[in-house]
Tab-separated table of C-alpha atoms in Angstrom:
chain	number	residue	atom	x	y	z
A	420	VAL	CA	-9.880	-19.722	8.512
A	421	ALA	CA	-11.990	-22.533	6.881
A	422	ARG	CA	-8.764	-24.434	6.357
A	423	PHE	CA	-7.741	-24.209	10.191
A	424	PHE	CA	-11.307	-24.892	11.265
A	425	GLN	CA	-11.121	-27.928	9.537
A	426	GLN	CA	-8.116	-29.386	10.399
A	427	TYR	CA	-8.748	-28.249	13.906
A	428	LEU	CA	-12.131	-30.549	13.896
A	429	SER	CA	-10.105	-33.457	12.233
A	430	GLU	CA	-7.545	-33.514	14.963
A	431	ARG	CA	-9.992	-32.804	17.760
A	432	PHE	CA	-12.600	-35.476	17.186
A	433	ALA	CA	-9.881	-38.402	15.932
A	434	ILE	CA	-10.984	-38.005	12.215
A	435	THR	CA	-8.370	-39.462	10.365
A	436	GLY	CA	-10.420	-41.276	7.052
A	437	PRO	CA	-13.672	-41.965	5.878
A	438	LEU	CA	-13.904	-45.219	8.449
A	439	SER	CA	-13.318	-42.620	11.946
A	440	SER	CA	-16.329	-42.348	13.807
A	441	ARG	CA	-18.385	-38.947	13.222
A	442	LYS	CA	-20.679	-39.409	16.735
A	443	GLU	CA	-18.381	-36.652	18.559
A	444	LEU	CA	-18.416	-34.121	15.694
A	445	SER	CA	-22.334	-34.897	14.864
A	446	ASP	CA	-23.052	-33.958	18.905
A	447	PHE	CA	-20.492	-31.179	18.793
A	448	TYR	CA	-22.724	-29.819	15.496
A	449	THR	CA	-25.992	-30.486	17.006
A	450	THR	CA	-24.704	-28.397	20.455
A	451	ILE	CA	-23.937	-25.680	17.795
A	452	LYS	CA	-27.494	-25.902	16.009
A	453	GLN	CA	-29.178	-25.557	19.238
A	454	ARG	CA	-27.493	-22.372	20.953
A	455	ILE	CA	-26.153	-20.326	18.345
A	456	ILE	CA	-28.214	-18.221	15.656
A	457	VAL	CA	-26.462	-17.508	12.210
A	458	ASN	CA	-27.515	-14.322	10.470
A	459	LEU	CA	-26.811	-14.822	6.626
A	460	THR	CA	-26.029	-11.643	4.562
A	461	LEU	CA	-25.753	-12.272	0.869
A	462	ALA	CA	-23.972	-9.316	-0.876
A	463	PRO	CA	-24.218	-9.260	-4.782
A	464	SER	CA	-20.085	-8.727	-5.110
A	465	SER	CA	-17.039	-8.309	-2.659
A	466	SER	CA	-16.869	-4.688	-2.896
A	467	VAL	CA	-20.819	-4.537	-1.612
A	468	ALA	CA	-19.745	-6.563	0.833
A	469	TYR	CA	-16.579	-4.849	2.346
A	470	GLU	CA	-18.930	-1.608	2.777
A	471	MET	CA	-21.366	-3.918	4.717
A	472	PHE	CA	-18.225	-5.244	6.771
A	473	ILE	CA	-16.785	-2.066	7.410
A	474	THR	CA	-20.393	-0.370	8.381
A	475	ALA	CA	-22.120	-3.410	10.402
A	476	ASN	CA	-18.613	-5.252	11.760
A	477	ALA	CA	-19.697	-6.308	15.368
A	478	ARG	CA	-16.323	-5.963	16.154
A	479	GLY	CA	-16.216	-2.372	15.751
A	480	THR	CA	-12.936	-2.723	14.199
A	481	PRO	CA	-13.211	-1.787	10.389
A	482	LEU	CA	-10.567	-2.982	7.604
A	483	ASN	CA	-8.123	-0.552	6.670
A	484	ASN	CA	-6.558	-0.274	3.212
A	485	PHE	CA	-3.486	-2.722	4.202
A	486	ASP	CA	-5.965	-5.410	5.330
A	487	ILE	CA	-7.758	-5.020	2.187
A	488	LEU	CA	-4.538	-5.280	0.339
A	489	ARG	CA	-2.955	-8.142	2.417
A	490	GLY	CA	-6.424	-10.243	1.958
A	491	LEU	CA	-6.163	-9.531	-1.880
A	492	ILE	CA	-2.714	-10.463	-2.252
A	493	ILE	CA	-3.020	-13.513	-0.132
A	494	THR	CA	-6.241	-14.500	-2.235
A	495	ARG	CA	-4.405	-14.056	-5.732
A	496	GLU	CA	-1.423	-15.954	-4.748
A	497	MET	CA	-3.804	-18.811	-3.854
A	498	GLU	CA	-6.135	-18.375	-7.329
A	499	LEU	CA	-2.633	-18.848	-9.270
A	500	ASP	CA	-1.333	-21.307	-7.336
A	501	LEU	CA	2.437	-19.348	-7.272
A	502	GLY	CA	4.092	-21.757	-4.502
A	503	ILE	CA	5.193	-18.702	-2.902
A	504	ALA	CA	2.807	-18.156	0.232
A	505	GLU	CA	5.257	-18.240	2.832
A	506	GLU	CA	7.283	-15.559	1.252
A	507	VAL	CA	4.604	-13.395	0.530
A	508	ARG	CA	3.408	-13.728	4.162
A	509	ASP	CA	6.893	-12.605	5.449
A	510	LEU	CA	6.716	-9.803	2.864
A	511	LEU	CA	3.295	-8.617	4.170
A	512	GLN	CA	4.260	-8.849	7.502
A	513	LYS	CA	7.571	-6.870	7.257
A	514	THR	CA	5.004	-4.622	5.914
A	515	GLN	CA	2.817	-4.636	8.955
A	516	LYS	CA	5.487	-3.907	11.529
A	517	LYS	CA	6.782	-0.978	9.208
A	518	LEU	CA	3.154	0.480	9.090
A	519	ASP	CA	2.779	-0.326	13.061
A	520	SER	CA	5.967	1.919	13.345
A	521	LEU	CA	4.775	4.773	11.233
A	522	VAL	CA	1.316	4.717	13.422
A	523	LYS	CA	3.453	4.723	16.358
A	524	ALA	CA	5.587	7.949	15.824
A	525	LYS	CA	2.372	9.504	15.181
A	526	PRO	CA	0.478	8.950	18.411
A	527	LYS	CA	-1.893	11.888	18.098
A	528	SER	CA	-3.483	10.657	14.354
A	529	ASP	CA	-6.016	8.160	13.688
A	530	GLU	CA	-4.491	4.731	12.577
A	531	SER	CA	-6.536	3.962	9.992
A	532	THR	CA	-6.504	7.489	8.592
A	533	ILE	CA	-2.199	7.234	8.664
A	534	ILE	CA	-2.620	3.398	7.024
A	535	ASP	CA	-5.301	4.491	4.777
A	536	GLY	CA	-3.300	7.266	3.599
A	537	ILE	CA	-0.145	5.316	2.660
A	538	ILE	CA	-1.501	2.500	0.985
A	539	SER	CA	-3.716	5.306	-1.523
A	540	GLU	CA	-0.507	6.895	-2.226
A	541	ILE	CA	0.979	3.346	-3.184
A	542	CYS	CA	-2.090	2.867	-5.209
A	543	SER	CA	-2.004	6.160	-7.198
A	544	VAL	CA	1.859	5.497	-8.204
A	545	LYS	CA	0.744	2.188	-9.469
A	546	ALA	CA	-2.278	3.898	-11.019
A	547	GLY	CA	-0.780	6.688	-12.221
A	548	GLN	CA	-3.723	8.879	-11.047
A	549	ARG	CA	-5.319	10.190	-7.838
A	550	VAL	CA	-6.524	7.328	-5.793
A	551	GLU	CA	-8.772	8.405	-2.829
A	552	LYS	CA	-8.572	6.543	0.365
A	553	THR	CA	-12.341	5.195	-0.189
A	554	THR	CA	-12.011	3.695	-3.717
A	555	VAL	CA	-8.388	2.207	-2.960
A	556	MET	CA	-10.134	-1.189	-3.223
A	557	HIS	CA	-11.549	-0.889	-6.878
A	558	TYR	CA	-7.749	0.027	-7.678
A	559	LEU	CA	-6.217	-2.790	-6.005
A	560	LYS	CA	-8.407	-5.312	-7.448
A	561	GLU	CA	-7.728	-3.901	-10.949
A	562	GLN	CA	-3.753	-4.185	-9.975
A	563	MET	CA	-4.398	-7.881	-8.656
A	564	SER	CA	-5.923	-9.281	-12.167
A	565	GLU	CA	-2.995	-7.845	-13.945
A	566	ILE	CA	-0.557	-10.342	-11.642
A	567	THR	CA	-0.083	-13.530	-13.449
A	568	THR	CA	3.694	-14.501	-12.272
A	569	GLN	CA	5.433	-15.025	-9.066
A	570	GLN	CA	7.661	-12.409	-10.100
A	571	GLN	CA	5.203	-9.790	-10.406
A	572	LEU	CA	3.705	-10.840	-7.166
A	573	ARG	CA	6.895	-10.445	-5.573
A	574	ASP	CA	7.571	-7.043	-7.177
A	575	TYR	CA	4.643	-5.748	-5.871
A	576	CYS	CA	5.062	-6.650	-2.399
A	577	ARG	CA	8.500	-5.458	-2.139
A	578	PHE	CA	7.435	-2.063	-3.802
A	579	VAL	CA	4.923	-1.983	-0.876
A	580	LEU	CA	7.245	-2.799	1.526
A	581	ARG	CA	10.032	-0.571	0.416
A	582	TYR	CA	7.275	2.536	0.181
A	583	THR	CA	6.383	2.200	3.470
A	584	TRP	CA	9.882	1.725	4.589
A	585	MET	CA	10.853	5.003	3.134
A	586	ALA	CA	8.020	6.828	4.394
A	587	LYS	CA	8.657	5.579	7.954
A	588	HIS	CA	12.261	6.951	7.940
A	589	LEU	CA	10.905	10.319	6.409
A	590	GLU	CA	8.456	10.756	9.009
A	591	GLY	CA	11.091	10.726	11.484
A	592	ARG	CA	13.438	13.629	9.543
A	593	GLN	CA	15.831	10.345	8.583
A	594	TYR	CA	16.227	11.775	5.067
A	595	LEU	CA	18.366	8.948	3.461
A	596	GLU	CA	20.748	10.718	1.709
A	597	ALA	CA	18.414	13.287	0.671
A	598	PRO	CA	19.727	16.319	-1.336
A	599	TRP	CA	19.019	19.481	0.341
A	600	GLU	CA	16.294	20.545	-1.915
A	601	TYR	CA	14.014	17.679	-0.190
A	602	VAL	CA	15.190	18.891	3.344
A	603	ARG	CA	14.254	22.480	2.738
A	604	MET	CA	10.791	21.806	1.461
A	605	ASP	CA	9.820	19.269	4.193
A	606	TYR	CA	10.546	21.913	6.776
A	607	ILE	CA	8.215	24.371	4.781
A	608	GLY	CA	5.723	21.855	4.737
A	609	PHE	CA	5.383	21.351	1.273
A	610	VAL	CA	4.443	17.410	0.800
A	611	GLY	CA	2.942	17.182	-2.924
A	612	HIS	CA	5.708	15.668	-4.212
A	613	LEU	CA	6.553	13.170	-1.255
A	614	PRO	CA	5.601	9.979	-3.917
A	615	ILE	CA	7.978	11.195	-6.307
A	616	TYR	CA	10.631	11.335	-4.220
A	617	ILE	CA	10.142	8.217	-2.377
A	618	THR	CA	9.614	6.164	-5.594
A	619	SER	CA	12.745	8.150	-7.179
A	620	LEU	CA	14.602	6.989	-3.951
A	621	ILE	CA	13.453	3.305	-4.461
A	622	ALA	CA	14.884	3.439	-8.098
A	623	SER	CA	17.945	4.558	-6.453
A	624	THR	CA	18.483	2.305	-3.950
A	625	TRP	CA	17.059	-0.716	-5.376
A	626	GLY	CA	17.082	-0.582	-8.950
A	627	GLY	CA	20.477	1.017	-9.580
A	628	ALA	CA	20.053	4.788	-11.023
A	629	PRO	CA	22.747	7.492	-9.763
A	630	ILE	CA	21.593	9.156	-6.762
A	631	GLY	CA	22.623	12.507	-8.520
A	632	LEU	CA	19.301	12.308	-10.533
A	633	VAL	CA	17.478	12.271	-7.563
A	634	HIS	CA	19.220	15.130	-6.485
A	635	ARG	CA	18.437	17.189	-10.121
A	636	LEU	CA	14.918	16.140	-10.062
A	637	MET	CA	14.528	17.740	-6.674
A	638	ALA	CA	16.405	20.468	-7.304
A	639	GLY	CA	13.879	21.147	-10.307
A	640	ILE	CA	10.827	20.423	-7.856
A	641	GLU	CA	12.135	22.772	-5.494
A	642	SER	CA	13.006	25.540	-8.270
A	643	LEU	CA	9.433	25.525	-9.219
A	644	VAL	CA	7.804	25.112	-5.679
A	645	MET	CA	10.225	28.349	-4.702
A	646	ARG	CA	9.007	30.793	-7.587
A	647	ASN	CA	5.686	29.992	-6.959
A	648	ALA	CA	5.956	30.955	-3.208
A	649	LEU	CA	8.152	34.251	-4.137
A	650	THR	CA	5.310	35.243	-6.353
A	651	GLN	CA	2.596	34.280	-3.597
A	652	SER	CA	1.087	31.920	-6.272
A	653	ARG	CA	-0.452	28.477	-5.422
A	654	GLN	CA	0.115	26.892	-8.812
A	655	ALA	CA	2.763	24.586	-7.227
A	656	THR	CA	0.566	23.347	-5.208
A	657	LEU	CA	-2.319	22.498	-7.622
A	658	TYR	CA	0.399	21.240	-10.175
A	659	PHE	CA	1.834	18.362	-7.671
A	660	TYR	CA	-1.935	17.438	-6.810
A	661	ALA	CA	-2.793	16.760	-10.231
A	662	ASN	CA	0.697	15.550	-11.586
A	663	THR	CA	2.270	13.735	-8.603
A	664	PRO	CA	0.890	9.961	-9.155
A	665	LYS	CA	1.713	10.580	-12.967
A	666	ILE	CA	5.332	11.308	-12.190
A	667	ALA	CA	5.623	8.465	-10.054
A	668	HIS	CA	4.094	6.271	-12.164
A	669	ARG	CA	6.504	6.893	-14.645
A	670	ILE	CA	9.233	6.344	-12.432
A	671	TYR	CA	7.900	3.387	-11.117
A	672	GLN	CA	7.173	2.027	-14.411
A	673	ASN	CA	10.452	2.938	-16.694
A	674	GLY	CA	12.937	3.281	-13.843
A	675	LEU	CA	14.933	6.473	-13.030
A	676	SER	CA	16.970	7.316	-16.309
A	677	GLU	CA	18.528	10.826	-17.539
A	678	ALA	CA	16.254	10.862	-20.308
A	679	LEU	CA	13.154	10.755	-17.872
A	680	VAL	CA	14.762	13.708	-15.734
A	681	ASN	CA	15.325	15.644	-18.326
A	682	ASP	CA	11.968	15.139	-20.008
A	683	LEU	CA	10.316	16.074	-16.377
A	684	LEU	CA	12.370	19.299	-15.623
A	685	GLY	CA	11.465	20.447	-19.039
A	686	GLU	CA	8.162	19.944	-18.354
A	687	PHE	CA	8.358	21.650	-15.353
A	688	SER	CA	9.724	24.394	-16.930
A	689	CYS	CA	7.277	25.129	-19.628
A	690	HIS	CA	4.100	24.697	-17.384
A	691	ALA	CA	1.672	27.257	-16.175
A	692	ALA	CA	2.661	26.772	-13.748
A	693	ASN	CA	6.253	27.878	-13.872
A	694	PRO	CA	5.727	31.830	-13.210
A	695	ALA	CA	6.844	33.866	-15.956
């Protein structure tokens, strides 16, 4: 914004070099000085500044978690001078459109709640632990600090776009060649495993993992969920609430392989959440 304003002033007042007249610009600033009062508020950190902004924003429109994500990504690209600003902005704009479509598909839900929720899911996948909506900024800043190359930033932006793309289609019950195990769990309202499924689909669709591995993994999850349902136990819900981010992170980090699926199925079988 500051750069745009500087460029606009240069064009508006014909300032093309050090010898250009500044009289009209000086008059402009004098007018601003006489008519506008600026209340300067200082904060000790960007996190505190954000908290102040969302509670005292004069527009009454607090930032959502995607606004924060976009700002931090653009800032990181500029800090590292990677030279892919336009490419990054294009990926972010495509993501914004997917989020807008997701919001429109839920007209009775709060827009910020929807967007904050999906960004916190994405952060959870990347962090390998549950991330609450209110602490997303902390995790995003950590993740941005780990990015040092063009490819890392591209991969981050693409994962966010692909995750929102998958979530949008699933919300519309477009199952993307989903195994019936997922469809059945969707209809009974079990969503605790959703980040695992989306991350697996991304690994299959863009990472080359066989779709059969997604089917096997989903069959194992359904088996655990249904065994719990038959015994009227909530252990499956509690298990996936605690472990979904870790499992999705393993898939995100390592890809979806036969060895990983075998390990996960073995863990499902041996865990206390699996009824005897």
